[in-house]
Amino acid sequence: MATLRELFGPGVEKLKIDQRVFLTPSNRKLDVNIVQSNYHIEITPSDVGQYDRLIIQDILKEIAQTQQVDANAKQRFKVVIINEADQLSRDAQAALRRTMEKYMSNLRIILCAQTTSKIIAPIRSRCLLVRIPAPLPPQMSTVLTQVAKKEKFQLPEDVAKQIGKESTGNLRKALLVLEAMRMQSPSFDSNVQIAKPDWQSYTIQVAKEITSDPSPDGLLKVRGKIYELITHCIPPTLILKTLLDVILTMVDDSIRADLIYWAAFYEHRMRKGSKQIFHLEAFIAKVMSIHKAFMCGFEDFE
Amino acid sequence: MAPKRKTVVISDSDEDVPPPKQKNSPQKKSKSSASSSAPASSFSYKDYLQRPGPESLGSKSIPEGAPGCLSGLTLVFTGELDNVGRDSAVEAAKRYGAKVTAAPSGKTSYVILGREPGPKKLQTIQDKGLKTLDEDGFCNLIATTSPSQDPSYLNKVKKDEAKVKKDAEEMEAIEKEQKAKDKRSSKASSFESTSPNSQLWTVKYAPTQLKDICGNKGQVEKILNWLQNWQHQLQAGFPSDNSKNDIKSKRALLVHGAPGIGKTTAAHLAAKIAGFSPLELNASDVRSKKLIENTTNIDNTSIDSFFGSNSETHPLNHSTCLIFDECDGMSSGDRGGVGAMNTLIRKTRIPIICICNDKANPKMRPFQSTCGDIVFRRPEATQVRSRIMSILHREKMKLDPVVVDQLVSGSQSDIRQVINMISTWKLLSSSMNFDQGKELVQQNQKFTIQTPWTVMSNLFSPHMFGATSTSTLGSKADYYFHDHSLIPLFVQENYVKCNPAKARDSNNEKAEFKRMKYASKAADAISDGDLVDSMIHGSQQQWGLMPLHAMNSTVRPASFMYGGFKSFGRDTISFPMWLGQYSKTNKNIRALGEIQAKMRVKVSGDRDEIRQYYYPTLWPRMFNPLTESVPDIDSVINLLDNYMLSKDDFDVMSELGVGDLALEKTVKCIPTKNKTAFTRNYNNRDHPIAFSRGQVIKPSAAQIKAEVPDHEDVLDDEDDNVVDVKEEEDDENDDVTADKLVKQPKKPAASKRGKASASRGKGSK
């Protein structure tokens, strides 16, 4: 956003949201939310899953064909921001390739992605790669203290540090945690607990159950809770990651390597398969079985 | 093993003992047998049900014996036979003519004891002083005994044979009479003059008397009664007596039941006996709405036209009974037939009997209110056997009663099929032994779709994958194909609830560990299955992988976890949660997407971030003010407005929490008073709306095709023109459609933006 403001002036802050309906060739309706200002347009094509190619093609062409009308505008081009570019399907990415270069005079594309590994090589070669590292904990705590100053309350330094550490480089998370904590206990006592989001504490509970009752019955109970998480929009991959993080702290060193291996194994399967819970459950069963074997001192058989 | 089956063979002892308590076979989980575990304190019925299979199967084989060498003996098997397997032992016993019962009684000749015999049976053996045999003893018995010479047994056999002969003679007599009649009537018409030899056996030996119908006696009587009362009821105007199964007040009957058990035969026979002349309409007649309306005069004064030239041979009068056979066979050609039939039934002046296989068929729904309901059930093997035996005698074939029983049970009591099978067999030879019968049954097996629940309990039954199991890999995979979309889900839902047979032979802790291990393996297999599934149902559509999917998603998990479900409590087979949870997830994700889209004006996070980080922070600000006694409604509404959220979004937000923020713990705490105050307050104000729904942009397929190449080539010219068009638009604001360079499908959006940018451009100037 800051870059855009430099380019175009304050006009970019005037956002409007548009929900457009596209019809696929197979006559399915797709709702796409488009955030735009006069100078830029922001889309998240991965929202529509496998139809993202269509959105990319339609919207980009449409924008590419309209030039900037305002003669006073600082730049002659519009900017398209594509969010979650790493979630784009192969087809959509392929559709981007040529368009990116062809409409150069009218538009610039900014792809935002969490990782470049899922972006196909032809696109990577056409882009200037800018890696934005997550802020370091000291930087985060500086920001937090500044915010606290602006909001006119005292933030003890150790709390700021702790939040910075807990939020693993996610500044947004850190700020939100800070706000939540501020609401819960305005005074920030020294022994205050870092507030964990609801889903995280719930997942930690599940992890505890997994290690304490590794049996088919326990698996059945855990399954219900996992469903609860998934239905409330917590992505299964995140559940797996959180579970692993917590479980690793609870088990013996000797089986940790195994657990990490299997977590990676099933996460890969989750992305390839269609019913993610199946793989998540297989992972949990595997963890239980490894953990059980360790606790009882049995060697693996077969 | 049907527990009630009786063989012609009875035991030689005539001791005065109470008959054996009818007890279900051990494979069936019945409560009565569960209670039988009382005497032995260490014995648990649950363990008994899930006992492991034989250990050293195949180390010995059952010797060949003289045919019928065990006839006259009544055997009881208990426990597992380690060397030969219980199933094959029972089969052998039956083959050699023994009667195998489930529970020992005074009439039992031998009890064959295996490993871990049932304690109740041991008790009975002691009480009655029965002879027992072990496995080897049983094999010796087969090898050494010669066919029974016991006089009482032979007597019984003779008696049975005599009865069969008598029946056959009776049939012959009736047939002769019929022939004589035919000869007389054949002078009048050439109809029905086919010689008995060219007739199907099913026609030739169709029942001619009520007592010839096998099974369903009560139902046939009901039909007969109804027909006899029909005229009387017609005169009275069919008064309803308000009782539940009141068929007398109905003008028509709906007879339904499995194929081949005599529904049509019974209807015809009952009509004849009640003095009506049956008139059959079946699936080979066209029964469309038009035909039924035109040809069957509603007053039934004459249906003659219906039959055109045949009208003379079928004189129709008030004593006609219309038999509307194979109702569910009404195909697309018979459009409206059911409806027309139903109107006819409402007004009919002759009795109508509708016959179908499946009453639950949606096509049959109209009949349910207008017709009386009669269910035909599959007759028991015993009810069919004597009839079949007499037919065999007439055809001079020699079949063992055991073989007949097998045919009947193999065809699920489909009498028609049994007779057809035998008549085909007659072409080859006039006798059949046990194995041939078994093969014949297998060849003629009807494939019936089982419910997922039956599939599951079969697939996970304690012996499914045991060494004694006779089912092949293919037949296990077939379970998947009963319903290939649902069965894997059922497996996934229920595999954990099994008590795996494989993990039973070890001590407690080790067994626990093994159970977990196998559960994990099964979960792995299911996970494999899902990968295959996504190749089948994904973009690749590789349907050829279905057998692989069957193996991974169904057979493999079962092979680890087989061992039976408990029949009650939490561990019963349940419907897959996955389906409900999946749609719930999708619903919530959609709602969350909407929230994110609205909040996007203020907040840059994506959907997951909204849920994971914003939500827990927003939550207390949204709901805490409402839980207080004096709710701070304004702050909540301001918050919502600030993020452009609506009341609906507010409701969605309340449902998204888990754990501490779950719906039950939170929103339920908001007093109703506050909730109504909030709603009232909210509705009284105006609220900002982030955006309105866009119009449908509808590129037709042809346009896409036409425009894409065109657009790539003339790109540069177009760019200039577009600007021109934009400027025109500014002045005229109309008729953009005339300009073919402006993409028509995108017109609304393009013009809107054009206007918007233009006006804003002015503003900035």
JSON list of N, CA and C in Angstrom, two decimals, chain A residues 17 19 21 31 33 35 38 42 62 65-66 103 172-173 176 179 183 198-199 216 223 227 231-232 266 269 274-275 279 281 286 300, chain B residues 492-493 495-496 517 524 527-528 530 533 577 581 588 597 600-601 604 609 611-614 621 655 691 693-694 697 711 722 753 760:
[
{"chain": "A", "resi": 17, "resn": "ILE", "atom": "N", "xyz": [-15.19, -1.87, -2.68]},
{"chain": "A", "resi": 17, "resn": "ILE", "atom": "CA", "xyz": [-15.25, -3.32, -2.88]},
{"chain": "A", "resi": 17, "resn": "ILE", "atom": "C", "xyz": [-16.37, -3.63, -3.86]},
{"chain": "A", "resi": 19, "resn": "GLN", "atom": "N", "xyz": [-18.41, -6.82, -5.73]},
{"chain": "A", "resi": 19, "resn": "GLN", "atom": "CA", "xyz": [-18.53, -8.27, -5.87]},
{"chain": "A", "resi": 19, "resn": "GLN", "atom": "C", "xyz": [-19.03, -8.55, -7.26]},
{"chain": "A", "resi": 21, "resn": "VAL", "atom": "N", "xyz": [-19.91, -11.18, -10.41]},
{"chain": "A", "resi": 21, "resn": "VAL", "atom": "CA", "xyz": [-20.31, -12.56, -10.64]},
{"chain": "A", "resi": 21, "resn": "VAL", "atom": "C", "xyz": [-19.83, -12.98, -12.01]},
{"chain": "A", "resi": 31, "resn": "ASP", "atom": "N", "xyz": [-18.74, -15.92, -7.44]},
{"chain": "A", "resi": 31, "resn": "ASP", "atom": "CA", "xyz": [-18.68, -14.58, -6.86]},
{"chain": "A", "resi": 31, "resn": "ASP", "atom": "C", "xyz": [-17.23, -14.25, -6.58]},
{"chain": "A", "resi": 33, "resn": "ASN", "atom": "N", "xyz": [-14.73, -11.20, -5.10]},
{"chain": "A", "resi": 33, "resn": "ASN", "atom": "CA", "xyz": [-14.65, -9.90, -4.49]},
{"chain": "A", "resi": 33, "resn": "ASN", "atom": "C", "xyz": [-13.42, -9.17, -5.02]},
{"chain": "A", "resi": 35, "resn": "VAL", "atom": "N", "xyz": [-11.25, -5.66, -4.70]},
{"chain": "A", "resi": 35, "resn": "VAL", "atom": "CA", "xyz": [-11.01, -4.42, -3.99]},
{"chain": "A", "resi": 35, "resn": "VAL", "atom": "C", "xyz": [-10.28, -3.50, -4.94]},
{"chain": "A", "resi": 38, "resn": "ASN", "atom": "N", "xyz": [-8.96, 3.89, -7.79]},
{"chain": "A", "resi": 38, "resn": "ASN", "atom": "CA", "xyz": [-8.83, 4.34, -9.17]},
{"chain": "A", "resi": 38, "resn": "ASN", "atom": "C", "xyz": [-7.56, 3.84, -9.81]},
{"chain": "A", "resi": 42, "resn": "GLU", "atom": "N", "xyz": [-7.30, -5.18, -6.56]},
{"chain": "A", "resi": 42, "resn": "GLU", "atom": "CA", "xyz": [-6.73, -6.26, -5.77]},
{"chain": "A", "resi": 42, "resn": "GLU", "atom": "C", "xyz": [-7.66, -7.47, -5.86]},
{"chain": "A", "resi": 62, "resn": "GLU", "atom": "N", "xyz": [-9.43, -7.23, -18.97]},
{"chain": "A", "resi": 62, "resn": "GLU", "atom": "CA", "xyz": [-10.31, -6.08, -18.86]},
{"chain": "A", "resi": 62, "resn": "GLU", "atom": "C", "xyz": [-9.51, -4.85, -18.43]},
{"chain": "A", "resi": 65, "resn": "GLN", "atom": "N", "xyz": [-7.04, -3.53, -21.03]},
{"chain": "A", "resi": 65, "resn": "GLN", "atom": "CA", "xyz": [-7.58, -2.84, -22.18]},
{"chain": "A", "resi": 65, "resn": "GLN", "atom": "C", "xyz": [-8.01, -1.41, -21.88]},
{"chain": "A", "resi": 66, "resn": "THR", "atom": "N", "xyz": [-8.05, -1.04, -20.61]},
{"chain": "A", "resi": 66, "resn": "THR", "atom": "CA", "xyz": [-8.44, 0.33, -20.30]},
{"chain": "A", "resi": 66, "resn": "THR", "atom": "C", "xyz": [-7.21, 1.09, -19.83]},
{"chain": "A", "resi": 103, "resn": "TYR", "atom": "N", "xyz": [0.81, -6.83, -21.54]},
{"chain": "A", "resi": 103, "resn": "TYR", "atom": "CA", "xyz": [0.09, -5.60, -21.19]},
{"chain": "A", "resi": 103, "resn": "TYR", "atom": "C", "xyz": [0.95, -4.67, -20.34]},
{"chain": "A", "resi": 172, "resn": "ARG", "atom": "N", "xyz": [0.76, -8.66, 12.64]},
{"chain": "A", "resi": 172, "resn": "ARG", "atom": "CA", "xyz": [-0.68, -8.49, 12.77]},
{"chain": "A", "resi": 172, "resn": "ARG", "atom": "C", "xyz": [-1.18, -9.26, 13.99]},
{"chain": "A", "resi": 173, "resn": "LYS", "atom": "N", "xyz": [-0.67, -10.48, 14.08]},
{"chain": "A", "resi": 173, "resn": "LYS", "atom": "CA", "xyz": [-1.08, -11.30, 15.21]},
{"chain": "A", "resi": 173, "resn": "LYS", "atom": "C", "xyz": [-0.65, -10.63, 16.51]},
{"chain": "A", "resi": 176, "resn": "LEU", "atom": "N", "xyz": [-2.92, -7.76, 17.40]},
{"chain": "A", "resi": 176, "resn": "LEU", "atom": "CA", "xyz": [-4.24, -8.21, 17.82]},
{"chain": "A", "resi": 176, "resn": "LEU", "atom": "C", "xyz": [-4.19, -8.85, 19.19]},
{"chain": "A", "resi": 179, "resn": "GLU", "atom": "N", "xyz": [-4.10, -6.16, 21.64]},
{"chain": "A", "resi": 179, "resn": "GLU", "atom": "CA", "xyz": [-5.40, -5.52, 21.86]},
{"chain": "A", "resi": 179, "resn": "GLU", "atom": "C", "xyz": [-6.27, -6.40, 22.74]},
{"chain": "A", "resi": 183, "resn": "MET", "atom": "N", "xyz": [-7.76, -5.57, 26.50]},
{"chain": "A", "resi": 183, "resn": "MET", "atom": "CA", "xyz": [-9.16, -5.60, 26.89]},
{"chain": "A", "resi": 183, "resn": "MET", "atom": "C", "xyz": [-9.39, -6.48, 28.11]},
{"chain": "A", "resi": 198, "resn": "ASP", "atom": "N", "xyz": [-8.71, -18.71, 20.47]},
{"chain": "A", "resi": 198, "resn": "ASP", "atom": "CA", "xyz": [-9.55, -19.84, 20.87]},
{"chain": "A", "resi": 198, "resn": "ASP", "atom": "C", "xyz": [-9.13, -21.15, 20.23]},
{"chain": "A", "resi": 199, "resn": "TRP", "atom": "N", "xyz": [-8.88, -21.11, 18.91]},
{"chain": "A", "resi": 199, "resn": "TRP", "atom": "CA", "xyz": [-8.60, -22.36, 18.23]},
{"chain": "A", "resi": 199, "resn": "TRP", "atom": "C", "xyz": [-7.28, -22.96, 18.70]},
{"chain": "A", "resi": 216, "resn": "PRO", "atom": "N", "xyz": [-7.57, -46.57, 20.25]},
{"chain": "A", "resi": 216, "resn": "PRO", "atom": "CA", "xyz": [-8.61, -46.32, 19.25]},
{"chain": "A", "resi": 216, "resn": "PRO", "atom": "C", "xyz": [-9.77, -45.50, 19.82]},
{"chain": "A", "resi": 223, "resn": "ARG", "atom": "N", "xyz": [-11.24, -37.42, 16.99]},
{"chain": "A", "resi": 223, "resn": "ARG", "atom": "CA", "xyz": [-11.82, -37.16, 15.68]},
{"chain": "A", "resi": 223, "resn": "ARG", "atom": "C", "xyz": [-12.94, -36.13, 15.77]},
{"chain": "A", "resi": 227, "resn": "TYR", "atom": "N", "xyz": [-13.04, -32.49, 13.90]},
{"chain": "A", "resi": 227, "resn": "TYR", "atom": "CA", "xyz": [-14.15, -32.04, 13.07]},
{"chain": "A", "resi": 227, "resn": "TYR", "atom": "C", "xyz": [-14.64, -30.67, 13.54]},
{"chain": "A", "resi": 231, "resn": "THR", "atom": "N", "xyz": [-14.76, -27.55, 11.01]},
{"chain": "A", "resi": 231, "resn": "THR", "atom": "CA", "xyz": [-16.01, -26.89, 10.63]},
{"chain": "A", "resi": 231, "resn": "THR", "atom": "C", "xyz": [-15.98, -25.42, 11.01]},
{"chain": "A", "resi": 232, "resn": "HIS", "atom": "N", "xyz": [-15.15, -25.08, 11.97]},
{"chain": "A", "resi": 232, "resn": "HIS", "atom": "CA", "xyz": [-15.09, -23.67, 12.31]},
{"chain": "A", "resi": 232, "resn": "HIS", "atom": "C", "xyz": [-13.94, -22.97, 11.60]},
{"chain": "A", "resi": 266, "resn": "TYR", "atom": "N", "xyz": [2.20, -36.62, 5.96]},
{"chain": "A", "resi": 266, "resn": "TYR", "atom": "CA", "xyz": [0.74, -36.49, 5.85]},
{"chain": "A", "resi": 266, "resn": "TYR", "atom": "C", "xyz": [0.34, -35.10, 5.38]},
{"chain": "A", "resi": 269, "resn": "ARG", "atom": "N", "xyz": [0.26, -35.32, 1.79]},
{"chain": "A", "resi": 269, "resn": "ARG", "atom": "CA", "xyz": [-0.93, -36.06, 1.34]},
{"chain": "A", "resi": 269, "resn": "ARG", "atom": "C", "xyz": [-2.18, -35.20, 1.41]},
{"chain": "A", "resi": 274, "resn": "SER", "atom": "N", "xyz": [-8.25, -35.20, -1.30]},
{"chain": "A", "resi": 274, "resn": "SER", "atom": "CA", "xyz": [-9.40, -34.31, -1.26]},
{"chain": "A", "resi": 274, "resn": "SER", "atom": "C", "xyz": [-10.03, -34.25, 0.12]},
{"chain": "A", "resi": 275, "resn": "LYS", "atom": "N", "xyz": [-9.97, -35.34, 0.88]},
{"chain": "A", "resi": 275, "resn": "LYS", "atom": "CA", "xyz": [-10.61, -35.32, 2.19]},
{"chain": "A", "resi": 275, "resn": "LYS", "atom": "C", "xyz": [-9.52, -35.22, 3.24]},
{"chain": "A", "resi": 279, "resn": "HIS", "atom": "N", "xyz": [-6.40, -37.79, 6.22]},
{"chain": "A", "resi": 279, "resn": "HIS", "atom": "CA", "xyz": [-4.95, -37.79, 6.40]},
{"chain": "A", "resi": 279, "resn": "HIS", "atom": "C", "xyz": [-4.56, -37.30, 7.79]},
{"chain": "A", "resi": 281, "resn": "GLU", "atom": "N", "xyz": [-6.33, -37.69, 10.38]},
{"chain": "A", "resi": 281, "resn": "GLU", "atom": "CA", "xyz": [-6.61, -38.78, 11.31]},
{"chain": "A", "resi": 281, "resn": "GLU", "atom": "C", "xyz": [-5.52, -39.85, 11.22]},
{"chain": "A", "resi": 286, "resn": "LYS", "atom": "N", "xyz": [-1.05, -42.43, 13.71]},
{"chain": "A", "resi": 286, "resn": "LYS", "atom": "CA", "xyz": [0.37, -42.78, 13.66]},
{"chain": "A", "resi": 286, "resn": "LYS", "atom": "C", "xyz": [1.09, -42.28, 14.91]},
{"chain": "A", "resi": 300, "resn": "ASP", "atom": "N", "xyz": [8.49, -51.98, 17.35]},
{"chain": "A", "resi": 300, "resn": "ASP", "atom": "CA", "xyz": [7.55, -52.04, 16.24]},
{"chain": "A", "resi": 300, "resn": "ASP", "atom": "C", "xyz": [7.58, -53.43, 15.64]},
{"chain": "B", "resi": 492, "resn": "GLN", "atom": "N", "xyz": [-14.46, -45.41, 7.02]},
{"chain": "B", "resi": 492, "resn": "GLN", "atom": "CA", "xyz": [-13.68, -44.40, 7.72]},
{"chain": "B", "resi": 492, "resn": "GLN", "atom": "C", "xyz": [-14.33, -44.04, 9.04]},
{"chain": "B", "resi": 493, "resn": "GLU", "atom": "N", "xyz": [-15.63, -43.95, 9.02]},
{"chain": "B", "resi": 493, "resn": "GLU", "atom": "CA", "xyz": [-16.33, -43.54, 10.24]},
{"chain": "B", "resi": 493, "resn": "GLU", "atom": "C", "xyz": [-16.21, -44.61, 11.32]},
{"chain": "B", "resi": 495, "resn": "TYR", "atom": "N", "xyz": [-14.20, -47.69, 11.42]},
{"chain": "B", "resi": 495, "resn": "TYR", "atom": "CA", "xyz": [-13.13, -48.68, 11.60]},
{"chain": "B", "resi": 495, "resn": "TYR", "atom": "C", "xyz": [-12.57, -48.66, 13.02]},
{"chain": "B", "resi": 496, "resn": "VAL", "atom": "N", "xyz": [-12.55, -47.45, 13.61]},
{"chain": "B", "resi": 496, "resn": "VAL", "atom": "CA", "xyz": [-11.96, -47.34, 14.95]},
{"chain": "B", "resi": 496, "resn": "VAL", "atom": "C", "xyz": [-12.79, -48.09, 15.99]},
{"chain": "B", "resi": 517, "resn": "LYS", "atom": "N", "xyz": [-1.87, -50.00, 16.87]},
{"chain": "B", "resi": 517, "resn": "LYS", "atom": "CA", "xyz": [-1.02, -50.17, 15.69]},
{"chain": "B", "resi": 517, "resn": "LYS", "atom": "C", "xyz": [-1.89, -50.47, 14.46]},
{"chain": "B", "resi": 524, "resn": "ASP", "atom": "N", "xyz": [-3.86, -45.37, 7.69]},
{"chain": "B", "resi": 524, "resn": "ASP", "atom": "CA", "xyz": [-2.95, -45.16, 6.56]},
{"chain": "B", "resi": 524, "resn": "ASP", "atom": "C", "xyz": [-3.58, -45.61, 5.26]},
{"chain": "B", "resi": 527, "resn": "SER", "atom": "N", "xyz": [-6.06, -43.29, 4.13]},
{"chain": "B", "resi": 527, "resn": "SER", "atom": "CA", "xyz": [-5.40, -42.11, 3.58]},
{"chain": "B", "resi": 527, "resn": "SER", "atom": "C", "xyz": [-4.92, -42.39, 2.15]},
{"chain": "B", "resi": 528, "resn": "ASP", "atom": "N", "xyz": [-4.36, -43.57, 1.94]},
{"chain": "B", "resi": 528, "resn": "ASP", "atom": "CA", "xyz": [-4.01, -43.98, 0.57]},
{"chain": "B", "resi": 528, "resn": "ASP", "atom": "C", "xyz": [-5.23, -43.91, -0.32]},
{"chain": "B", "resi": 530, "resn": "ASP", "atom": "N", "xyz": [-7.82, -42.14, -0.12]},
{"chain": "B", "resi": 530, "resn": "ASP", "atom": "CA", "xyz": [-8.25, -40.80, -0.49]},
{"chain": "B", "resi": 530, "resn": "ASP", "atom": "C", "xyz": [-7.42, -40.25, -1.64]},
{"chain": "B", "resi": 533, "resn": "ASP", "atom": "N", "xyz": [-8.87, -41.70, -4.56]},
{"chain": "B", "resi": 533, "resn": "ASP", "atom": "CA", "xyz": [-10.18, -41.10, -4.78]},
{"chain": "B", "resi": 533, "resn": "ASP", "atom": "C", "xyz": [-10.06, -39.76, -5.48]},
{"chain": "B", "resi": 577, "resn": "MET", "atom": "N", "xyz": [-20.05, -39.14, 9.73]},
{"chain": "B", "resi": 577, "resn": "MET", "atom": "CA", "xyz": [-20.14, -37.73, 10.10]},
{"chain": "B", "resi": 577, "resn": "MET", "atom": "C", "xyz": [-19.66, -36.85, 8.97]},
{"chain": "B", "resi": 581, "resn": "GLN", "atom": "N", "xyz": [-20.40, -32.80, 8.28]},
{"chain": "B", "resi": 581, "resn": "GLN", "atom": "CA", "xyz": [-19.34, -31.89, 8.67]},
{"chain": "B", "resi": 581, "resn": "GLN", "atom": "C", "xyz": [-18.80, -31.14, 7.45]},
{"chain": "B", "resi": 588, "resn": "ASN", "atom": "N", "xyz": [-19.68, -22.52, 6.54]},
{"chain": "B", "resi": 588, "resn": "ASN", "atom": "CA", "xyz": [-18.97, -21.56, 7.38]},
{"chain": "B", "resi": 588, "resn": "ASN", "atom": "C", "xyz": [-17.89, -20.83, 6.62]},
{"chain": "B", "resi": 597, "resn": "ALA", "atom": "N", "xyz": [-14.66, -10.26, 2.97]},
{"chain": "B", "resi": 597, "resn": "ALA", "atom": "CA", "xyz": [-14.83, -9.34, 1.86]},
{"chain": "B", "resi": 597, "resn": "ALA", "atom": "C", "xyz": [-15.30, -7.98, 2.36]},
{"chain": "B", "resi": 600, "resn": "ARG", "atom": "N", "xyz": [-12.66, -6.14, 4.30]},
{"chain": "B", "resi": 600, "resn": "ARG", "atom": "CA", "xyz": [-11.49, -5.85, 3.49]},
{"chain": "B", "resi": 600, "resn": "ARG", "atom": "C", "xyz": [-11.24, -4.34, 3.35]},
{"chain": "B", "resi": 601, "resn": "VAL", "atom": "N", "xyz": [-12.30, -3.55, 3.43]},
{"chain": "B", "resi": 601, "resn": "VAL", "atom": "CA", "xyz": [-12.16, -2.11, 3.30]},
{"chain": "B", "resi": 601, "resn": "VAL", "atom": "C", "xyz": [-11.23, -1.59, 4.39]},
{"chain": "B", "resi": 604, "resn": "SER", "atom": "N", "xyz": [-6.58, -5.69, 5.99]},
{"chain": "B", "resi": 604, "resn": "SER", "atom": "CA", "xyz": [-5.98, -6.30, 4.80]},
{"chain": "B", "resi": 604, "resn": "SER", "atom": "C", "xyz": [-5.81, -7.82, 4.90]},
{"chain": "B", "resi": 609, "resn": "GLU", "atom": "N", "xyz": [-6.62, -15.35, 8.14]},
{"chain": "B", "resi": 609, "resn": "GLU", "atom": "CA", "xyz": [-6.14, -14.44, 9.18]},
{"chain": "B", "resi": 609, "resn": "GLU", "atom": "C", "xyz": [-7.29, -13.82, 9.96]},
{"chain": "B", "resi": 611, "resn": "ARG", "atom": "N", "xyz": [-10.07, -15.25, 10.56]},
{"chain": "B", "resi": 611, "resn": "ARG", "atom": "CA", "xyz": [-10.55, -16.25, 11.51]},
{"chain": "B", "resi": 611, "resn": "ARG", "atom": "C", "xyz": [-9.57, -16.47, 12.66]},
{"chain": "B", "resi": 612, "resn": "GLN", "atom": "N", "xyz": [-8.29, -16.55, 12.29]},
{"chain": "B", "resi": 612, "resn": "GLN", "atom": "CA", "xyz": [-7.34, -17.00, 13.30]},
{"chain": "B", "resi": 612, "resn": "GLN", "atom": "C", "xyz": [-6.91, -15.90, 14.26]},
{"chain": "B", "resi": 613, "resn": "TYR", "atom": "N", "xyz": [-6.83, -14.67, 13.78]},
{"chain": "B", "resi": 613, "resn": "TYR", "atom": "CA", "xyz": [-6.30, -13.61, 14.66]},
{"chain": "B", "resi": 613, "resn": "TYR", "atom": "C", "xyz": [-7.31, -12.51, 14.95]},
{"chain": "B", "resi": 614, "resn": "TYR", "atom": "N", "xyz": [-8.03, -12.05, 13.92]},
{"chain": "B", "resi": 614, "resn": "TYR", "atom": "CA", "xyz": [-8.98, -10.98, 14.19]},
{"chain": "B", "resi": 614, "resn": "TYR", "atom": "C", "xyz": [-10.14, -11.47, 15.03]},
{"chain": "B", "resi": 621, "resn": "ARG", "atom": "N", "xyz": [-15.20, -7.88, 22.06]},
{"chain": "B", "resi": 621, "resn": "ARG", "atom": "CA", "xyz": [-15.80, -6.58, 21.83]},
{"chain": "B", "resi": 621, "resn": "ARG", "atom": "C", "xyz": [-17.20, -6.70, 21.28]},
{"chain": "B", "resi": 655, "resn": "GLU", "atom": "N", "xyz": [-21.17, -18.07, 15.65]},
{"chain": "B", "resi": 655, "resn": "GLU", "atom": "CA", "xyz": [-21.10, -19.53, 15.50]},
{"chain": "B", "resi": 655, "resn": "GLU", "atom": "C", "xyz": [-19.69, -20.02, 15.20]},
{"chain": "B", "resi": 691, "resn": "PHE", "atom": "N", "xyz": [-20.66, -3.26, -0.35]},
{"chain": "B", "resi": 691, "resn": "PHE", "atom": "CA", "xyz": [-20.86, -3.32, -1.81]},
{"chain": "B", "resi": 691, "resn": "PHE", "atom": "C", "xyz": [-22.17, -4.04, -2.06]},
{"chain": "B", "resi": 693, "resn": "ARG", "atom": "N", "xyz": [-24.22, -6.62, -4.65]},
{"chain": "B", "resi": 693, "resn": "ARG", "atom": "CA", "xyz": [-23.86, -7.76, -5.51]},
{"chain": "B", "resi": 693, "resn": "ARG", "atom": "C", "xyz": [-23.75, -7.32, -6.96]},
{"chain": "B", "resi": 694, "resn": "GLY", "atom": "N", "xyz": [-22.70, -7.76, -7.58]},
{"chain": "B", "resi": 694, "resn": "GLY", "atom": "CA", "xyz": [-22.50, -7.38, -8.97]},
{"chain": "B", "resi": 694, "resn": "GLY", "atom": "C", "xyz": [-23.51, -8.07, -9.88]},
{"chain": "B", "resi": 697, "resn": "ILE", "atom": "N", "xyz": [-22.05, -11.26, -15.20]},
{"chain": "B", "resi": 697, "resn": "ILE", "atom": "CA", "xyz": [-21.33, -11.01, -16.44]},
{"chain": "B", "resi": 697, "resn": "ILE", "atom": "C", "xyz": [-21.34, -12.31, -17.20]},
{"chain": "B", "resi": 711, "resn": "HIS", "atom": "N", "xyz": [-8.54, -10.52, -30.21]},
{"chain": "B", "resi": 711, "resn": "HIS", "atom": "CA", "xyz": [-8.06, -9.54, -29.28]},
{"chain": "B", "resi": 711, "resn": "HIS", "atom": "C", "xyz": [-6.53, -9.60, -29.17]},
{"chain": "B", "resi": 722, "resn": "VAL", "atom": "N", "xyz": [-10.19, 2.07, -27.35]},
{"chain": "B", "resi": 722, "resn": "VAL", "atom": "CA", "xyz": [-10.90, 1.97, -26.08]},
{"chain": "B", "resi": 722, "resn": "VAL", "atom": "C", "xyz": [-10.95, 3.33, -25.40]},
{"chain": "B", "resi": 753, "resn": "ARG", "atom": "N", "xyz": [-17.34, 1.60, -14.66]},
{"chain": "B", "resi": 753, "resn": "ARG", "atom": "CA", "xyz": [-16.05, 2.07, -14.23]},
{"chain": "B", "resi": 753, "resn": "ARG", "atom": "C", "xyz": [-15.66, 3.29, -15.03]},
{"chain": "B", "resi": 760, "resn": "ARG", "atom": "N", "xyz": [-14.72, 10.90, -11.27]},
{"chain": "B", "resi": 760, "resn": "ARG", "atom": "CA", "xyz": [-13.69, 11.16, -10.27]},
{"chain": "B", "resi": 760, "resn": "ARG", "atom": "C", "xyz": [-12.58, 12.04, -10.84]}
]
